[in-house]
Amino acid sequence: MTISVWPDNKPLDVAAIRDLPEGERAEQLKLVAKQVRRLIVQMIDIARAGHIGGDLSVTDALVTAAFGVLNISPETADDPGRDRLILSKGHCAAALYSVLALRGFFPIADLETYMKPLSKLNGHPNRLKVKGVEANTGPLGHGLPIAVGSAVASKLSGKNWQTFVFTGDGELQEGSNWEAAMTAAHRKLDNLVVIVDRNRLQQGARTEDTASLDPLGDKWASFGWEVADIDGNDTAALLKAFTQNRDGKPLVVIANTLKGKGVSFIEDRVEWHHKVPSKEQVELALKELA
Amino acid sequence: MNAHSSVSNETFDCRVAFSEKLIALAEADPRIVAVCNDSVGSSNLNAFRDRFPDRLINVGIAEQNMVGVAAGLANGGFIPFVCAAGPFLSGRATEQVKADVAYSNYGIVLCAMSPGMAYGELGPTHHSIEDLSWMRAIDNLDVLVPADPEQTKAAMDWAVASGRPIYMRVGRHKVPSVTPADRDVAFTFGKIDVTGDGNDVALVATGTLVSRALEAQAILAADGIAARVLNVSTIKPLDAETIIKAAKETKGLVIAEEGVLEGGLGAAVATTLAENHPARAKFLGVTSFAPTGSTDFLLEHFGLTAKGIADAARKLVG
Ligand SMILES: Cc1ncc(C[n+]2csc(CCOP(=O)(O)OP(=O)(O)O)c2C)c(N)n1
Ligand SMILES: [Mg+2]
């Protein structure tokens, strides 16, 4: 089985997207997001494992940050001043790997090895195996503290890079996030952005039926953060939020998403946290993402 | 003497026996509750939740909170079974286990689901290979590793009856039954179960490695090497007497565990041997963060197979 990308055989110049005017950028990002979703479905099909729901919900935010805003490229991967993108919800490695492959960090064909014996593409990301990965996540609640350290380092070193960290919403039940949130606000880390993938589902149930998070925006605001509460599957809204004024504070983008976004029978269903689609379902999914 | 000339082909996920037993225990004793971290499915607690909705306390993805809450429940007269994936229970909540459970001496059963490398390709963050070392280091905490469904159930009976602070692995990677048919109880706290009386080598194993040691015993028998198999289902306190007896009666010991070599079963055996009866020994375990691969692939990768155990035994006695 081989991974297919850009079915019309006309690859986008992904490196150029960041320089486009905002409206055009948002349109191009939509196209990239669709490709990432297609890659995710194919990777999970080949591996017969993965976390499809969370991969598909976070795709638009990940793509918007990586291709539309941040200075992230294979050429600058070892540059000390590069922007940092941290995937705290490490179970969604397939989404991150797809983004990195499309951006040229490694060949797209390598995505076929996801979770295969001795593959660099482990079920959770490893910075020592894959360029572009900044943190070895998997246990939830680790990304934000690391991102806070990165944001402090950015200021201390005078290099002034931006740090974007992507968390799940269920993940916010881990206390470590709130410890880090206090540190970030105390230190006025206006170079730090947290994107909460607010798909309202966790592994076994809805977040509000497990340990409720609402009113989530008020919680962050009371911790001293700037809050943007937006449609997290809309690249235009994401672009706007990522570049908004932060008023000298760290910014949290509450990205309201659909878990499984883009594949109708996967959307907003708890059982699709890590269910693997059948061969027929894969075909259906790819048709919906055509 | 060898009750296990061949190991059965039928294999079991111990979480199934675990959940059946937990429901049975909870039917009989209203003090029993389950505490978990968004792990209802992965701990096989769906049936428990349906039967006792009020007695399942799912705190969300918050392991430190989970173990602390269990301590409060124990303080309030309940017997909590804390059910979470081994790496996060043992790793994330270590200090709660130490201070709130062991030091405070509460009767809490910490159930480490899917231990060892059961999460295969999810990788080292999800492998619970340090847990036996970390948990062994905590005073007043018993550490159990049942090797099959029968042992899992019997260990749970003992856990409730004893009222002790307990850390127990509950296996996910499928294993055959290793409990000999002639045993009255499948698990006796603090006692090693010995299969065979071979005087050439002792194969000391725990959890998933027990059935593999029994297979190794058969492989070695074909070569004329007589082995005995020690199933260590209580890691702490260790049954020193049976270890010392094996050291005295054989030419050496192979110790095999699905975990790191620093501080786990092997280290416990080494200390016992060094103080009482120095003997030749070979230690098999997980010697690095694993590469990507399935559980079976990784067990093979680290030589944690019947062949790996048999090869080590041949080298020791040859
Ligand atoms: C510390 C820790 N506890 C438990 C888990 C198991 N786990 C993996 S994903 C997940 C649910 C995550 O839900 P959420 O953060 O909402 O992610 P998403 O919906 O985006 O997939 C859980 C409980 C883990 N990886 N780490
Ligand atoms: Mg979620």
XYZ file of C-alpha atoms and ligand atoms in Angstrom:
635
model
C 0.000 0.000 0.000
C 1.311 3.467 -0.811
C 0.292 6.831 0.533
C -1.302 9.159 -1.987
C -1.079 12.920 -1.714
C -2.304 15.802 -3.883
C -4.581 13.599 -6.004
C -4.559 16.177 -8.792
C -0.762 15.830 -8.861
C -0.322 19.557 -8.425
C 1.448 20.016 -5.109
C 1.015 23.353 -3.395
C 4.074 25.448 -2.724
C 3.613 25.070 1.016
C 6.684 27.123 1.875
C 5.179 30.180 0.211
C 1.879 30.187 2.113
C 3.191 32.195 5.056
C 3.856 35.195 2.819
C 0.395 35.351 1.234
C -2.170 38.000 2.253
C -4.387 36.792 5.115
C -7.498 35.900 3.097
C -5.610 33.937 0.480
C -3.517 32.293 3.171
C -6.637 30.965 4.923
C -7.866 29.450 1.635
C -4.560 27.725 0.904
C -4.409 26.437 4.489
C -7.791 24.774 3.960
C -6.338 22.831 1.049
C -3.325 21.773 3.082
C -5.585 20.710 5.964
C -7.544 18.473 3.629
C -4.340 16.819 2.473
C -3.227 16.308 6.062
C -6.548 14.649 6.845
C -6.132 12.346 3.852
C -2.654 11.398 5.030
C -3.889 10.720 8.569
C -6.614 8.372 7.369
C -4.163 6.506 5.143
C -1.529 6.203 7.890
C -4.043 4.813 10.348
C -5.328 2.431 7.702
C -1.840 1.077 7.019
C -0.840 0.891 10.704
C -4.265 -0.421 11.765
C -3.821 1.715 14.864
C -3.837 5.365 15.898
C -5.996 8.108 17.403
C -8.120 9.235 14.488
C -10.630 11.460 16.321
C -8.083 13.790 17.917
C -5.889 13.794 14.804
C -8.743 15.089 12.683
C -9.932 17.684 15.204
C -6.536 19.326 15.679
C -5.568 19.331 11.987
C -6.743 22.849 11.073
C -5.036 24.495 14.044
C -1.826 22.547 13.505
C -1.754 23.364 9.797
C -2.548 27.050 10.367
C 0.251 27.407 12.889
C 2.844 25.375 11.001
C 2.213 26.658 7.470
C 0.549 29.995 8.094
C 2.283 31.607 11.039
C 5.374 29.984 12.487
C 8.930 29.928 11.199
C 9.200 26.168 10.931
C 11.063 24.502 8.095
C 13.624 21.771 7.478
C 16.139 24.498 6.649
C 15.760 26.154 10.059
C 15.221 22.962 12.075
C 18.480 23.418 13.988
C 18.341 27.208 14.134
C 18.375 28.233 17.814
C 15.942 31.045 17.034
C 13.351 28.897 15.229
C 9.756 29.014 16.402
C 8.717 26.051 18.575
C 5.641 23.944 17.888
C 4.892 21.465 20.655
C 2.222 18.795 20.370
C 1.269 18.133 23.967
C -1.524 15.751 22.945
C 1.130 13.357 21.687
C -1.337 10.596 20.881
C -2.118 12.679 17.776
C 1.357 12.115 16.362
C -0.099 11.095 12.985
C -1.342 14.659 12.481
C 2.045 16.093 13.421
C 3.958 13.632 11.234
C 1.722 14.466 8.262
C 2.352 18.184 8.731
C 6.105 17.657 9.018
C 6.209 15.405 5.958
C 4.239 17.891 3.858
C 6.606 20.639 5.001
C 9.528 18.541 3.751
C 11.088 17.360 7.016
C 11.119 13.788 5.688
C 9.719 11.976 2.632
C 5.955 11.567 2.533
C 6.456 7.879 1.758
C 7.962 7.438 5.243
C 4.463 7.967 6.670
C 3.757 4.387 5.588
C 6.081 3.192 8.364
C 3.985 4.786 11.147
C 4.189 2.419 14.159
C 5.928 -0.297 12.157
C 8.843 -2.164 13.760
C 11.912 0.074 14.176
C 10.167 3.049 12.511
C 11.184 6.567 13.532
C 7.453 7.298 13.489
C 6.605 5.887 16.900
C 3.018 5.978 18.199
C 4.049 9.081 20.165
C 6.582 11.596 18.827
C 10.287 11.428 19.631
C 12.486 14.494 19.025
C 15.592 12.323 18.742
C 14.123 10.401 15.820
C 12.221 13.047 13.869
C 13.425 16.552 13.023
C 10.731 19.100 13.750
C 9.502 17.310 16.864
C 10.309 19.488 19.873
C 9.022 17.379 22.781
C 8.676 13.658 23.553
C 5.051 13.753 24.569
C 2.528 10.986 25.226
C 1.817 11.277 28.927
C -0.722 14.108 28.997
C 0.029 17.365 30.769
C 3.702 17.695 29.812
C 3.618 20.039 26.813
C 2.582 23.258 28.522
C 5.290 23.252 31.216
C 7.887 22.557 28.502
C 6.413 25.356 26.391
C 6.620 27.760 29.327
C 10.312 26.915 29.680
C 10.788 27.477 25.980
C 9.053 30.854 26.172
C 11.245 31.897 29.097
C 14.325 30.768 27.143
C 13.180 32.827 24.167
C 13.170 35.962 26.275
C 16.326 35.128 28.247
C 18.332 34.437 25.106
C 17.048 37.547 23.368
C 16.208 35.454 20.309
C 12.474 36.102 20.646
C 10.978 33.056 19.030
C 7.317 32.125 19.470
C 6.167 28.937 21.193
C 2.858 27.307 20.240
C 1.651 24.318 22.247
C -1.360 22.139 21.392
C -3.238 20.462 24.226
C -6.347 18.337 24.377
C -9.295 19.527 26.427
C -9.480 16.388 28.547
C -5.763 16.856 28.997
C -6.475 20.040 30.959
C -7.688 17.856 33.818
C -3.992 17.304 34.587
C -2.942 19.742 37.321
C 0.465 20.340 35.738
C -1.235 22.556 33.141
C -2.549 24.923 35.762
C 0.785 25.097 37.547
C 2.369 26.085 34.239
C -0.461 28.522 33.500
C 0.409 30.402 36.679
C 4.096 30.549 35.821
C 3.324 31.837 32.325
C 1.000 34.605 33.501
C 3.329 35.587 36.329
C 6.157 35.974 33.846
C 3.991 37.774 31.269
C 4.951 35.338 28.518
C 3.358 37.122 25.572
C 5.423 34.919 23.233
C 3.485 31.826 24.275
C 0.278 30.516 22.703
C -1.689 27.538 23.979
C -4.186 26.012 21.600
C -6.779 23.921 23.397
C -8.383 21.416 21.043
C -11.838 21.851 22.559
C -13.585 18.868 20.971
C -15.490 18.177 24.217
C -14.559 14.490 24.154
C -11.864 12.578 25.984
C -10.950 8.881 25.851
C -14.031 7.359 27.399
C -16.745 10.036 27.511
C -17.575 13.717 27.044
C -15.411 16.060 29.114
C -18.449 17.618 30.753
C -19.653 14.176 31.875
C -16.238 13.273 33.321
C -14.662 16.283 35.030
C -16.206 19.433 33.638
C -13.997 22.165 32.246
C -16.561 24.898 31.628
C -16.500 27.822 31.881
C -13.100 27.185 30.328
C -12.392 30.676 28.998
C -13.163 32.214 32.392
C -10.751 29.802 34.057
C -7.866 30.898 31.830
C -8.826 34.567 32.127
C -8.820 34.301 35.910
C -5.330 32.803 35.681
C -4.203 35.986 33.920
C -4.336 34.859 30.288
C -5.619 36.553 27.160
C -8.418 34.372 25.776
C -9.617 33.814 22.196
C -12.676 31.566 21.929
C -13.086 30.605 18.259
C -14.127 28.015 15.694
C -11.069 25.784 15.765
C -11.799 24.153 12.432
C -11.803 27.499 10.603
C -8.390 28.476 9.258
C -9.380 32.151 8.893
C -10.491 32.387 12.523
C -7.349 30.549 13.624
C -5.085 32.881 11.647
C -6.757 35.898 13.195
C -6.432 34.521 16.714
C -2.787 33.486 16.278
C -1.817 36.992 15.232
C -4.046 39.003 17.569
C -2.769 41.504 20.101
C -1.845 39.755 23.350
C -1.783 42.714 25.671
C 1.477 41.583 27.284
C -0.008 38.252 28.336
C 0.211 34.623 27.290
C -2.609 33.730 24.900
C -4.920 30.743 25.029
C -6.868 29.926 21.900
C -9.866 27.820 22.784
C -10.290 26.090 19.462
C -13.823 24.727 19.431
C -13.592 21.716 17.150
C -15.344 18.544 16.178
C -13.486 15.396 17.129
C -13.131 13.459 13.863
C -13.751 16.642 11.797
C -14.123 16.001 8.082
C -15.397 12.426 8.197
C -19.121 12.430 8.905
C -19.368 9.034 10.618
C -16.410 9.762 12.900
C -17.389 13.294 13.922
C -18.279 13.888 17.571
C -18.462 10.216 18.569
C -16.678 9.042 21.679
C -15.919 5.581 20.312
C -13.681 7.071 17.617
C -11.004 8.184 20.084
C -8.794 5.346 18.874
C -11.016 3.087 16.826
C -9.568 2.004 13.489
C -11.804 2.328 10.420
C -12.550 -0.771 8.365
C -11.326 -0.903 4.768
C -14.774 0.190 3.558
C -14.827 3.040 6.056
C -11.387 4.166 4.891
C -12.681 4.371 1.341
C -15.729 6.316 2.466
C -13.569 8.669 4.515
C -11.202 9.358 1.608
C -14.189 9.997 -0.626
C -15.523 12.582 1.855
C -12.062 14.159 1.938
C -11.651 14.201 -1.847
C 7.344 -33.726 38.350
C 6.949 -31.216 35.564
C 3.315 -30.195 35.394
C 4.090 -28.074 32.369
C 5.833 -30.168 29.778
C 3.858 -28.033 27.373
C 2.211 -24.661 27.876
C -1.364 -24.426 26.639
C -2.091 -22.463 23.475
C -5.113 -20.686 24.888
C -4.192 -17.229 26.118
C -5.897 -14.645 28.296
C -6.025 -10.906 28.858
C -5.925 -10.735 32.672
C -8.080 -7.596 32.682
C -11.086 -9.797 31.900
C -10.620 -11.910 35.021
C -9.852 -8.717 36.926
C -13.148 -7.050 36.082
C -15.200 -10.196 36.760
C -13.541 -10.566 40.131
C -13.914 -6.898 41.004
C -17.653 -7.093 40.429
C -17.895 -10.259 42.538
C -15.934 -8.641 45.362
C -18.055 -5.494 45.163
C -21.279 -7.554 45.291
C -20.089 -9.080 48.544
C -18.544 -6.005 50.143
C -20.114 -2.535 49.884
C -16.838 -0.901 50.881
C -15.254 -1.726 47.541
C -15.055 1.152 45.047
C -13.149 1.717 41.810
C -11.200 4.912 41.116
C -9.896 5.682 37.636
C -8.487 8.332 35.274
C -10.634 8.344 32.110
C -9.648 4.681 31.934
C -13.026 2.956 32.179
C -12.517 1.132 28.881
C -8.806 0.424 29.169
C -9.293 -0.930 32.709
C -12.252 -3.015 31.528
C -14.564 -1.282 33.997
C -17.622 -0.878 31.756
C -19.528 -3.704 33.435
C -18.551 -2.449 36.895
C -19.797 1.035 36.005
C -23.112 -0.332 34.747
C -23.569 -2.453 37.862
C -22.361 0.121 40.427
C -22.568 3.569 38.833
C -22.107 5.348 42.167
C -19.105 3.299 43.163
C -16.985 4.218 40.154
C -15.117 7.456 40.770
C -13.642 8.647 37.486
C -11.622 11.750 38.321
C -10.656 12.448 34.713
C -7.111 12.567 33.376
C -5.490 13.341 36.714
C -3.415 10.568 38.282
C -2.065 12.474 41.275
C -5.586 13.524 42.127
C -6.771 9.937 41.566
C -4.432 8.413 44.147
C -5.082 11.207 46.637
C -8.837 10.738 46.228
C -8.357 7.019 46.875
C -6.593 7.824 50.139
C -9.515 10.009 51.180
C -11.940 7.230 50.323
C -9.897 4.786 52.405
C -9.936 7.272 55.263
C -13.720 7.301 54.902
C -13.994 3.535 55.280
C -13.885 2.352 51.667
C -11.552 -0.078 49.913
C -10.453 1.594 46.664
C -9.226 -0.326 43.656
C -7.346 2.347 41.721
C -7.359 1.359 38.047
C -5.059 3.137 35.607
C -2.463 2.375 32.966
C 0.696 1.273 34.769
C 3.057 3.970 33.479
C 0.830 6.845 34.621
C -0.222 5.293 37.919
C 3.302 4.398 39.001
C 5.108 7.277 37.330
C 2.843 10.278 37.638
C 1.552 9.569 41.127
C 4.666 8.139 42.798
C 4.660 10.626 45.646
C 0.951 10.111 46.328
C 1.615 6.366 46.438
C 4.415 6.923 48.904
C 2.908 9.533 51.223
C -0.864 9.074 50.881
C -1.010 5.285 50.526
C 2.062 3.516 51.934
C 3.277 5.924 54.617
C -0.333 6.519 55.664
C -0.929 2.748 55.684
C -4.237 2.682 53.821
C -5.780 -0.477 52.424
C -5.724 0.552 48.767
C -5.166 -1.712 45.777
C -3.239 0.143 43.083
C -4.002 -1.784 39.901
C -1.464 -1.100 37.155
C -3.205 -1.949 33.925
C -1.404 -3.009 30.742
C 2.028 -3.106 32.392
C 5.412 -3.900 30.909
C 5.464 -3.262 27.170
C 1.809 -4.129 26.615
C 1.340 -0.807 24.811
C 3.908 -1.910 22.209
C 4.116 0.652 19.413
C 2.757 3.482 21.562
C 6.322 3.549 22.799
C 8.444 4.124 25.910
C 6.202 6.838 27.402
C 3.501 4.182 27.640
C 5.689 1.285 28.739
C 5.533 0.500 32.428
C 8.982 -0.988 32.838
C 10.266 1.049 35.776
C 7.248 0.435 38.005
C 8.604 -2.573 39.890
C 11.750 -0.613 40.775
C 9.896 2.507 41.823
C 7.253 0.661 43.828
C 9.725 -1.753 45.462
C 11.567 1.261 46.800
C 8.551 2.356 48.838
C 8.337 0.986 52.377
C 5.101 -0.651 53.512
C 3.885 -1.303 49.951
C 3.422 -4.891 48.780
C 4.201 -5.460 45.109
C 2.363 -8.219 43.244
C 2.662 -9.510 39.691
C 0.086 -12.240 39.042
C 1.070 -14.336 36.020
C -2.340 -15.453 34.753
C -6.096 -14.960 35.295
C -6.303 -17.427 38.206
C -3.480 -15.677 40.033
C -5.011 -12.281 39.303
C -8.292 -13.280 40.941
C -6.646 -14.967 43.919
C -4.367 -11.978 44.496
C -7.439 -9.708 44.573
C -9.024 -11.923 47.241
C -5.898 -11.650 49.277
C -5.678 -7.898 48.740
C -9.146 -7.281 50.182
C -8.664 -9.715 53.067
C -5.300 -8.232 54.045
C -6.284 -4.556 54.052
C -2.724 -3.782 52.965
C -1.344 -1.016 50.713
C -0.754 -2.938 47.497
C 0.614 -2.300 44.018
C -0.466 -4.973 41.555
C 0.182 -5.390 37.853
C -2.824 -6.492 35.771
C -1.620 -7.901 32.459
C -3.048 -6.997 29.067
C -0.642 -8.886 26.795
C -2.235 -12.304 26.474
C -0.720 -15.112 28.527
C -1.541 -18.799 28.917
C -2.662 -20.146 32.270
C 0.404 -21.163 34.272
C -1.320 -22.260 37.463
C -0.795 -26.016 37.880
C -4.054 -27.933 38.195
C -3.133 -29.391 41.600
C -2.881 -26.053 43.425
C -5.600 -25.291 46.018
C -5.011 -21.570 45.686
C -3.488 -19.967 42.626
C -1.684 -17.291 44.607
C -0.149 -17.367 48.073
C 1.119 -14.039 49.322
C 4.880 -14.010 49.786
C 5.384 -17.512 48.339
C 7.081 -18.434 45.100
C 5.332 -21.196 43.158
C 7.883 -23.774 41.943
C 7.332 -26.046 38.946
C 9.738 -28.972 38.625
C 12.732 -29.832 40.771
C 15.523 -29.676 38.199
C 18.957 -29.301 39.766
C 20.851 -27.799 36.851
C 19.335 -24.359 36.679
C 16.569 -22.258 38.204
C 14.468 -20.069 35.919
C 13.094 -17.234 38.029
C 10.336 -15.335 36.246
C 7.404 -13.055 36.831
C 4.251 -12.045 34.936
C 4.409 -12.542 31.170
C 7.783 -14.242 31.509
C 6.499 -17.194 33.535
C 4.914 -19.050 30.622
C 8.041 -18.340 28.595
C 10.208 -19.791 31.383
C 8.025 -22.907 31.412
C 8.567 -23.259 27.659
C 12.294 -22.780 28.199
C 12.173 -25.557 30.794
C 10.797 -27.913 28.118
C 13.409 -26.781 25.579
C 16.197 -27.387 28.101
C 14.787 -30.785 29.089
C 15.169 -31.884 25.472
C 18.876 -31.017 25.790
C 19.167 -32.963 29.032
C 19.287 -29.857 31.205
C 17.028 -30.089 34.242
C 15.443 -26.794 35.181
C 13.006 -25.689 37.829
C 10.750 -22.682 37.262
C 10.103 -20.174 40.016
C 6.987 -18.068 39.459
C 7.504 -14.967 41.582
C 4.074 -13.375 41.914
C 4.958 -11.501 45.097
C 7.900 -9.276 44.170
C 7.864 -7.662 47.586
C 8.249 -9.102 50.135
C 10.418 -11.604 48.279
C 10.287 -15.295 49.231
C 13.995 -15.446 50.108
C 13.827 -19.020 51.348
C 12.811 -20.439 47.976
C 15.429 -18.332 46.172
C 18.214 -19.470 48.519
C 17.110 -23.096 48.206
C 17.255 -22.819 44.403
C 20.716 -21.255 44.609
C 21.926 -24.088 46.817
C 20.435 -26.882 44.728
C 21.299 -25.655 41.189
C 24.328 -24.383 39.304
C 22.818 -20.985 38.682
C 19.758 -18.823 38.166
C 18.292 -16.989 35.184
C 16.032 -14.144 36.264
C 13.600 -12.735 33.681
C 11.162 -9.835 33.951
C 9.332 -7.402 31.674
C 11.013 -4.414 33.211
C 14.320 -2.640 33.741
C 17.161 -4.453 35.488
C 17.825 -1.655 37.950
C 15.730 -2.297 41.026
C 13.117 -4.833 39.950
C 12.824 -8.575 40.526
C 16.408 -9.215 39.405
C 17.782 -6.689 41.857
C 15.717 -8.193 44.670
C 17.035 -11.669 43.874
C 20.611 -10.374 43.583
C 20.474 -8.791 47.033
C 19.087 -11.984 48.540
C 21.771 -14.116 46.885
C 24.631 -11.786 47.764
C 23.698 -11.741 51.437
C 22.850 -15.412 51.824
C 24.292 -17.655 49.152
C 26.270 -16.031 46.326
C 25.471 -17.847 43.099
C 25.945 -17.499 39.373
C 23.123 -15.594 37.781
C 22.038 -14.024 34.507
C 19.511 -11.183 34.457
C 17.133 -10.644 31.546
C 14.986 -7.550 31.227
C 14.312 -4.397 29.253
C 17.718 -2.800 28.780
C 16.834 0.456 27.000
C 13.960 2.648 25.879
C 12.309 0.440 23.288
C 12.313 1.098 19.557
C 8.956 1.165 17.792
C 7.253 -2.223 17.639
C 4.496 -4.483 18.880
C 4.691 -6.143 22.294
C 5.760 -9.474 20.830
C 8.315 -7.772 18.618
C 9.774 -5.955 21.616
C 9.847 -9.013 23.877
C 11.802 -10.722 21.106
C 14.003 -7.628 20.658
C 15.077 -7.802 24.307
C 15.497 -11.589 24.323
C 12.538 -12.043 26.645
C 11.464 -15.281 24.979
C 11.613 -18.981 25.776
C 14.648 -19.210 23.530
C 16.300 -16.223 25.183
C 15.813 -17.757 28.619
C 16.985 -21.203 27.463
C 20.093 -19.736 25.811
C 20.991 -17.854 28.979
C 20.495 -21.021 31.018
C 22.754 -23.074 28.721
C 25.508 -20.499 29.063
C 25.218 -20.592 32.841
C 25.388 -24.355 33.265
C 27.474 -25.200 30.198
C -0.958 11.048 31.949
C -1.824 10.309 31.001
N -2.946 9.707 31.462
C -3.719 9.000 30.616
C -3.395 8.880 29.292
C -4.247 8.046 28.355
N -4.923 8.872 27.350
C -4.449 9.017 26.098
S -5.382 10.042 25.154
C -6.489 10.271 26.425
C -7.676 11.170 26.238
C -7.263 12.549 25.877
O -8.368 13.383 25.720
P -8.161 14.840 25.144
O -7.075 15.521 25.885
O -9.462 15.515 25.146
O -7.593 14.555 23.687
P -8.366 14.470 22.281
O -9.841 14.541 22.520
O -7.897 15.640 21.510
O -7.938 13.180 21.649
C -6.109 9.548 27.556
C -6.841 9.507 28.819
C -2.205 9.514 28.860
N -1.780 9.437 27.597
N -1.452 10.226 29.730
Mg -10.729 16.138 23.653
